[in-house]
Structures are given as structure tokens and as C-alpha cells.
Amino acid sequence: LNILTRMGGQAMSLDFLIREEDFVYREKSKNHLSSHLLADFRRCPDLYHRKRLGLIPDDDRPAFLVGRASHTLILEGRSEFDTRFAVGGPINERTGKPYGTNTQAYEAWASTQEAQGKGCLSQEQFSLVVNLTTGVKAHPLAFDLLSMGVAEGVVRSEYCGTPCQSRIDWFNPEKGIVDLKSCDDLTWFEADARRYGYGHQLSFYRAMVWLMTGVIHPVHLIAIEKKEPYRCGVWRVGEDVL
């Protein structure tokens, strides 16, 4: 991404951010350490080593599909979303409504879409993704953070003698690293952030960007609630945490 922007009165190049397909990033994860693998190591070194050896495959639950879809629509827009995802499924001529996700007609449609590299969302899942997007864009601070920058940029470098990589949800050249999370209840998000080790993840991101730019950037979290009224919150992660 050969983009020049202004930061502190000086031109800053964003070409340290790599744009690549998910499968390329996953393939390179075999030889590069990531924040998620580090989280596995903190949880259990044996879990980490088994994953690195391919003995424990990553699962892909429906919640992960909705998460990827919402990130795409919120951060990259409808055009990119339509490239990566298919919505609804075939219509039942008798009822005029889409077939249920547990029907043979839907499964056949989904198989065709997946063969083209697309994720498949039911109409209900798509409605959730749209509501999450609306909730984020309605928050003035979240809207401001996402008004300029680069989505899903990959940083890859050697860090502490180890090949490492990070995929950053959003990088705003003026306001730093922005990570987007969804949650069940915004009230308890700060406790969830501690429980899931988001501070470790984001400090790793910041260190990787520092290696490439020589600048210590601020870090922000945007959280969106997965239920009505789809509350959104924005936090700047404290320097003491990072």
C-alpha cells in the first residue's frame, strides 16, 4: 500500500502495511509468530506446540463467520463484502422466502458459493452484520477513528529474533492502531478485555508497527454489542497497560 499521509507535519509512508488474502496470511502463520499463537502459549505451551505442528486444527464456528463478515462490512465497505460473502440462499417458490439453512437446497447453494471462495450468510446473520455496522458508524468517536486509514493491513518482520506477523484491523496514520471487537454485553467489555488478554495482543501490534515505522502509536479499541440496541464503545488503551 504505497500511500503517503501527513503525521506531525511530516509525510509518512504506509507501504509497510501489506495487503494480502486470508489464505496467504494463514499459510505464512506456519513460519511466523502471531499474537494469537502467543495467547495460546500463555494459556498452555503444549496447546501452542500442538497447533504449530498442525495436530489441533482451527475450528470455524458460525460466530467466527459473522465476525469476519462484520469486520469486512464495517472496515472495507459493501463492495468488498459482496466480493467475499453471499447472502440469503435460494428462494422457496412455494413460500417466497429463502430456504432454511438446514435444508438440502440451502446446502447445495452454499457449496456452490464456497467453491467460489465466498462465505455464506443466512438472512438472519446478514441482518446482524448490518446492525453491527450501523451501531459502529453511529458512534461519533468510532466514526472519526475509521474515517481515515487502512483496513486489514499486515505487518511482517523479525521481532526479538523471531519471524512475526500481525493483521491489524485498522491503522489510522494520525490516531494509530484501532482494533474492532464484538461482544455479548458492552457493560462487561473491560472485564472481557482483561480476560481475553487484549492488552497483550495490542501491545504486540504496537511493537510490530514501531519496528517498521520507528514511531510509538496510540492504540484504540472499538467494541460493538451483538444485541439490541447494538451499543458501541470506544477506549484508548492506557500506556500502563501497553
GROMACS .gro file of C-alpha atoms in nm:
model
  242
    1LEU     CA    1   0.000   0.000   0.000
    2ASN     CA    2   0.208   0.286  -0.129
    3ILE     CA    3   0.023   0.570   0.042
    4LEU     CA    4   0.170   0.892   0.174
    5THR     CA    5  -0.008   1.079   0.450
    6ARG     CA    6   0.073   1.361   0.689
    7MET     CA    7   0.165   1.298   1.051
    8GLY     CA    8   0.307   1.565   1.279
    9GLY     CA    9   0.378   1.787   0.979
   10GLN     CA   10   0.584   1.519   0.804
   11ALA     CA   11   0.499   1.279   0.526
   12MET     CA   12   0.454   0.922   0.645
   13SER     CA   13   0.452   0.625   0.408
   14LEU     CA   14   0.208   0.342   0.476
   15ASP     CA   15   0.379   0.097   0.243
   16PHE     CA   16   0.493  -0.106   0.545
   17LEU     CA   17   0.135  -0.241   0.555
   18ILE     CA   18   0.092  -0.545   0.330
   19ARG     CA   19  -0.241  -0.624   0.164
   20GLU     CA   20  -0.290  -0.997   0.115
   21GLU     CA   21  -0.560  -1.264   0.108
   22ASP     CA   22  -0.654  -1.453   0.426
   23PHE     CA   23  -0.521  -1.784   0.295
   24VAL     CA   24  -0.178  -1.625   0.234
   25TYR     CA   25  -0.168  -1.494   0.590
   26ARG     CA   26  -0.272  -1.833   0.728
   27GLU     CA   27  -0.010  -2.010   0.521
   28LYS     CA   28   0.264  -1.778   0.646
   29SER     CA   29   0.147  -1.838   1.005
   30LYS     CA   30   0.322  -2.174   0.981
   31ASN     CA   31   0.655  -1.991   0.997
   32HIS     CA   32   0.561  -1.663   1.169
   33LEU     CA   33   0.458  -1.599   1.526
   34SER     CA   34   0.134  -1.404   1.585
   35SER     CA   35  -0.047  -1.255   1.884
   36HIS     CA   36  -0.297  -1.542   1.874
   37LEU     CA   37  -0.022  -1.804   1.891
   38LEU     CA   38   0.136  -1.613   2.179
   39ALA     CA   39  -0.202  -1.620   2.355
   40ASP     CA   40  -0.210  -1.997   2.308
   41PHE     CA   41   0.138  -2.021   2.460
   42ARG     CA   42   0.038  -1.816   2.765
   43ARG     CA   43  -0.265  -2.040   2.810
   44CYS     CA   44  -0.076  -2.367   2.765
   45PRO     CA   45   0.262  -2.426   2.596
   46ASP     CA   46   0.150  -2.774   2.490
   47LEU     CA   47  -0.154  -2.623   2.313
   48TYR     CA   48   0.079  -2.383   2.131
   49HIS     CA   49   0.315  -2.657   2.014
   50ARG     CA   50   0.031  -2.886   1.903
   51LYS     CA   51  -0.118  -2.606   1.694
   52ARG     CA   52   0.219  -2.527   1.537
   53LEU     CA   53   0.254  -2.894   1.444
   54GLY     CA   54  -0.096  -2.899   1.291
   55LEU     CA   55  -0.225  -3.153   1.544
   56ILE     CA   56  -0.508  -2.920   1.651
   57PRO     CA   57  -0.684  -2.761   1.352
   58ASP     CA   58  -0.851  -2.423   1.393
   59ASP     CA   59  -1.227  -2.458   1.415
   60ASP     CA   60  -1.461  -2.225   1.224
   61ARG     CA   61  -1.780  -2.166   1.423
   62PRO     CA   62  -2.075  -1.960   1.290
   63ALA     CA   63  -1.978  -1.676   1.526
   64PHE     CA   64  -1.640  -1.655   1.352
   65LEU     CA   65  -1.812  -1.622   1.013
   66VAL     CA   66  -2.030  -1.337   1.141
   67GLY     CA   67  -1.722  -1.175   1.292
   68ARG     CA   68  -1.532  -1.184   0.963
   69ALA     CA   69  -1.835  -1.056   0.774
   70SER     CA   70  -1.895  -0.767   1.013
   71HIS     CA   71  -1.528  -0.668   1.004
   72THR     CA   72  -1.540  -0.664   0.624
   73LEU     CA   73  -1.858  -0.456   0.600
   74ILE     CA   74  -1.759  -0.211   0.875
   75LEU     CA   75  -1.397  -0.161   0.774
   76GLU     CA   76  -1.390  -0.226   0.400
   77GLY     CA   77  -1.738  -0.144   0.275
   78ARG     CA   78  -2.017  -0.312   0.081
   79SER     CA   79  -1.825  -0.370  -0.242
   80GLU     CA   80  -1.557  -0.576  -0.067
   81PHE     CA   81  -1.825  -0.750   0.140
   82ASP     CA   82  -2.009  -0.862  -0.175
   83THR     CA   83  -1.683  -0.997  -0.316
   84ARG     CA   84  -1.623  -1.219  -0.014
   85PHE     CA   85  -1.971  -1.317   0.105
   86ALA     CA   86  -2.301  -1.445  -0.032
   87VAL     CA   87  -2.630  -1.376   0.148
   88GLY     CA   88  -2.968  -1.542   0.177
   89GLY     CA   89  -2.964  -1.853  -0.036
   90PRO     CA   90  -3.218  -1.986  -0.286
   91ILE     CA   91  -3.584  -1.882  -0.262
   92ASN     CA   92  -3.855  -2.137  -0.193
   93GLU     CA   93  -4.108  -2.073  -0.473
   94ARG     CA   94  -4.392  -2.202  -0.260
   95THR     CA   95  -4.334  -1.962   0.031
   96GLY     CA   96  -4.144  -1.683  -0.142
   97LYS     CA   97  -3.883  -1.696   0.135
   98PRO     CA   98  -3.526  -1.831   0.147
   99TYR     CA   99  -3.483  -2.198   0.228
  100GLY     CA  100  -3.374  -2.276   0.584
  101THR     CA  101  -3.005  -2.327   0.648
  102ASN     CA  102  -3.064  -2.694   0.736
  103THR     CA  103  -3.226  -2.779   0.401
  104GLN     CA  104  -3.064  -2.958   0.107
  105ALA     CA  105  -3.141  -2.662  -0.121
  106TYR     CA  106  -2.950  -2.423   0.104
  107GLU     CA  107  -2.659  -2.663   0.147
  108ALA     CA  108  -2.628  -2.706  -0.230
  109TRP     CA  109  -2.630  -2.327  -0.277
  110ALA     CA  110  -2.374  -2.281  -0.001
  111SER     CA  111  -2.145  -2.543  -0.154
  112THR     CA  112  -2.153  -2.359  -0.487
  113GLN     CA  113  -2.071  -2.026  -0.321
  114GLU     CA  114  -1.795  -2.173  -0.107
  115ALA     CA  115  -1.640  -2.328  -0.419
  116GLN     CA  116  -1.609  -1.968  -0.545
  117GLY     CA  117  -1.432  -1.869  -0.224
  118LYS     CA  118  -1.726  -1.695  -0.059
  119GLY     CA  119  -1.857  -1.725   0.294
  120CYS     CA  120  -2.232  -1.789   0.319
  121LEU     CA  121  -2.459  -1.593   0.549
  122SER     CA  122  -2.824  -1.655   0.621
  123GLN     CA  123  -3.056  -1.355   0.604
  124GLU     CA  124  -3.064  -1.351   0.984
  125GLN     CA  125  -2.684  -1.345   1.007
  126PHE     CA  126  -2.667  -1.068   0.747
  127SER     CA  127  -2.919  -0.859   0.942
  128LEU     CA  128  -2.694  -0.890   1.248
  129VAL     CA  129  -2.392  -0.779   1.044
  130VAL     CA  130  -2.582  -0.474   0.915
  131ASN     CA  131  -2.695  -0.382   1.266
  132LEU     CA  132  -2.339  -0.409   1.398
  133THR     CA  133  -2.220  -0.185   1.116
  134THR     CA  134  -2.490   0.072   1.186
  135GLY     CA  135  -2.405   0.069   1.557
  136VAL     CA  136  -2.035   0.136   1.495
  137LYS     CA  137  -2.095   0.412   1.242
  138ALA     CA  138  -2.345   0.584   1.474
  139HIS     CA  139  -2.078   0.634   1.742
  140PRO     CA  140  -1.902   0.967   1.673
  141LEU     CA  141  -1.562   0.862   1.812
  142ALA     CA  142  -1.567   0.528   1.627
  143PHE     CA  143  -1.672   0.704   1.308
  144ASP     CA  144  -1.386   0.953   1.347
  145LEU     CA  145  -1.125   0.681   1.408
  146LEU     CA  146  -1.239   0.492   1.097
  147SER     CA  147  -1.277   0.799   0.876
  148MET     CA  148  -0.918   0.773   0.752
  149GLY     CA  149  -0.675   0.485   0.732
  150VAL     CA  150  -0.607   0.135   0.603
  151ALA     CA  151  -0.808  -0.178   0.680
  152GLU     CA  152  -0.664  -0.525   0.742
  153GLY     CA  153  -0.302  -0.428   0.682
  154VAL     CA  154  -0.043  -0.695   0.757
  155VAL     CA  155   0.285  -0.616   0.932
  156ARG     CA  156   0.560  -0.877   0.899
  157SER     CA  157   0.907  -0.851   1.047
  158GLU     CA  158   1.158  -1.019   1.275
  159TYR     CA  159   1.092  -0.928   1.638
  160CYS     CA  160   1.313  -1.044   1.927
  161GLY     CA  161   1.493  -1.276   1.687
  162THR     CA  162   1.169  -1.444   1.574
  163PRO     CA  163   0.976  -1.401   1.244
  164CYS     CA  164   0.643  -1.243   1.341
  165GLN     CA  165   0.331  -1.113   1.174
  166SER     CA  166   0.017  -0.921   1.266
  167ARG     CA  167  -0.300  -0.836   1.078
  168ILE     CA  168  -0.422  -0.501   1.211
  169ASP     CA  169  -0.794  -0.426   1.182
  170TRP     CA  170  -0.741  -0.058   1.111
  171PHE     CA  171  -0.443   0.176   1.105
  172ASN     CA  172  -0.515   0.547   1.120
  173PRO     CA  173  -0.192   0.737   1.043
  174GLU     CA  174  -0.291   1.021   1.277
  175LYS     CA  175  -0.460   0.825   1.557
  176GLY     CA  176  -0.279   0.494   1.547
  177ILE     CA  177  -0.391   0.134   1.578
  178VAL     CA  178  -0.763   0.057   1.601
  179ASP     CA  179  -0.892  -0.289   1.691
  180LEU     CA  180  -1.258  -0.381   1.640
  181LYS     CA  181  -1.427  -0.630   1.875
  182SER     CA  182  -1.782  -0.758   1.909
  183CYS     CA  183  -1.918  -0.853   2.250
  184ASP     CA  184  -2.226  -1.000   2.414
  185ASP     CA  185  -2.266  -0.721   2.669
  186LEU     CA  186  -2.085  -0.388   2.648
  187THR     CA  187  -2.124  -0.339   3.024
  188TRP     CA  188  -1.868  -0.611   3.089
  189PHE     CA  189  -1.636  -0.542   2.797
  190GLU     CA  190  -1.349  -0.409   3.008
  191ALA     CA  191  -1.352  -0.729   3.215
  192ASP     CA  192  -1.368  -0.934   2.894
  193ALA     CA  193  -1.070  -0.739   2.756
  194ARG     CA  194  -0.863  -0.840   3.058
  195ARG     CA  195  -0.989  -1.199   3.049
  196TYR     CA  196  -0.908  -1.247   2.679
  197GLY     CA  197  -0.570  -1.072   2.700
  198TYR     CA  198  -0.646  -0.790   2.457
  199GLY     CA  199  -0.372  -0.582   2.617
  200HIS     CA  200  -0.111  -0.844   2.519
  201GLN     CA  201  -0.248  -0.859   2.165
  202LEU     CA  202  -0.248  -0.483   2.116
  203SER     CA  203   0.094  -0.426   2.270
  204PHE     CA  204   0.228  -0.683   2.024
  205TYR     CA  205   0.063  -0.494   1.736
  206ARG     CA  206   0.212  -0.167   1.856
  207ALA     CA  207   0.561  -0.318   1.886
  208MET     CA  208   0.537  -0.458   1.532
  209VAL     CA  209   0.434  -0.119   1.389
  210TRP     CA  210   0.711   0.050   1.587
  211LEU     CA  211   0.966  -0.184   1.429
  212MET     CA  212   0.851  -0.073   1.083
  213THR     CA  213   0.798   0.298   1.145
  214GLY     CA  214   1.012   0.396   1.445
  215VAL     CA  215   0.702   0.556   1.597
  216ILE     CA  216   0.511   0.451   1.910
  217HIS     CA  217   0.147   0.488   1.807
  218PRO     CA  218  -0.164   0.522   2.025
  219VAL     CA  219  -0.397   0.221   2.043
  220HIS     CA  220  -0.778   0.226   2.047
  221LEU     CA  221  -1.045  -0.040   2.094
  222ILE     CA  222  -1.391  -0.024   1.940
  223ALA     CA  223  -1.646  -0.268   2.083
  224ILE     CA  224  -1.993  -0.330   1.943
  225GLU     CA  225  -2.267  -0.522   2.124
  226LYS     CA  226  -2.429  -0.815   1.938
  227LYS     CA  227  -2.784  -0.741   2.052
  228GLU     CA  228  -3.033  -0.456   2.064
  229PRO     CA  229  -2.970  -0.167   2.083
  230TYR     CA  230  -2.623  -0.255   1.946
  231ARG     CA  231  -2.436  -0.026   2.183
  232CYS     CA  232  -2.087   0.079   2.076
  233GLY     CA  233  -1.798   0.189   2.297
  234VAL     CA  234  -1.453   0.332   2.228
  235TRP     CA  235  -1.149   0.307   2.453
  236ARG     CA  236  -0.797   0.438   2.424
  237VAL     CA  237  -0.575   0.168   2.574
  238GLY     CA  238  -0.363   0.312   2.856
  239GLU     CA  239   0.013   0.336   2.831
  240ASP     CA  240   0.039   0.149   3.163
  241VAL     CA  241  -0.150  -0.144   3.007
  242LEU     CA  242   0.058  -0.147   2.690
   0.00000   0.00000   0.00000
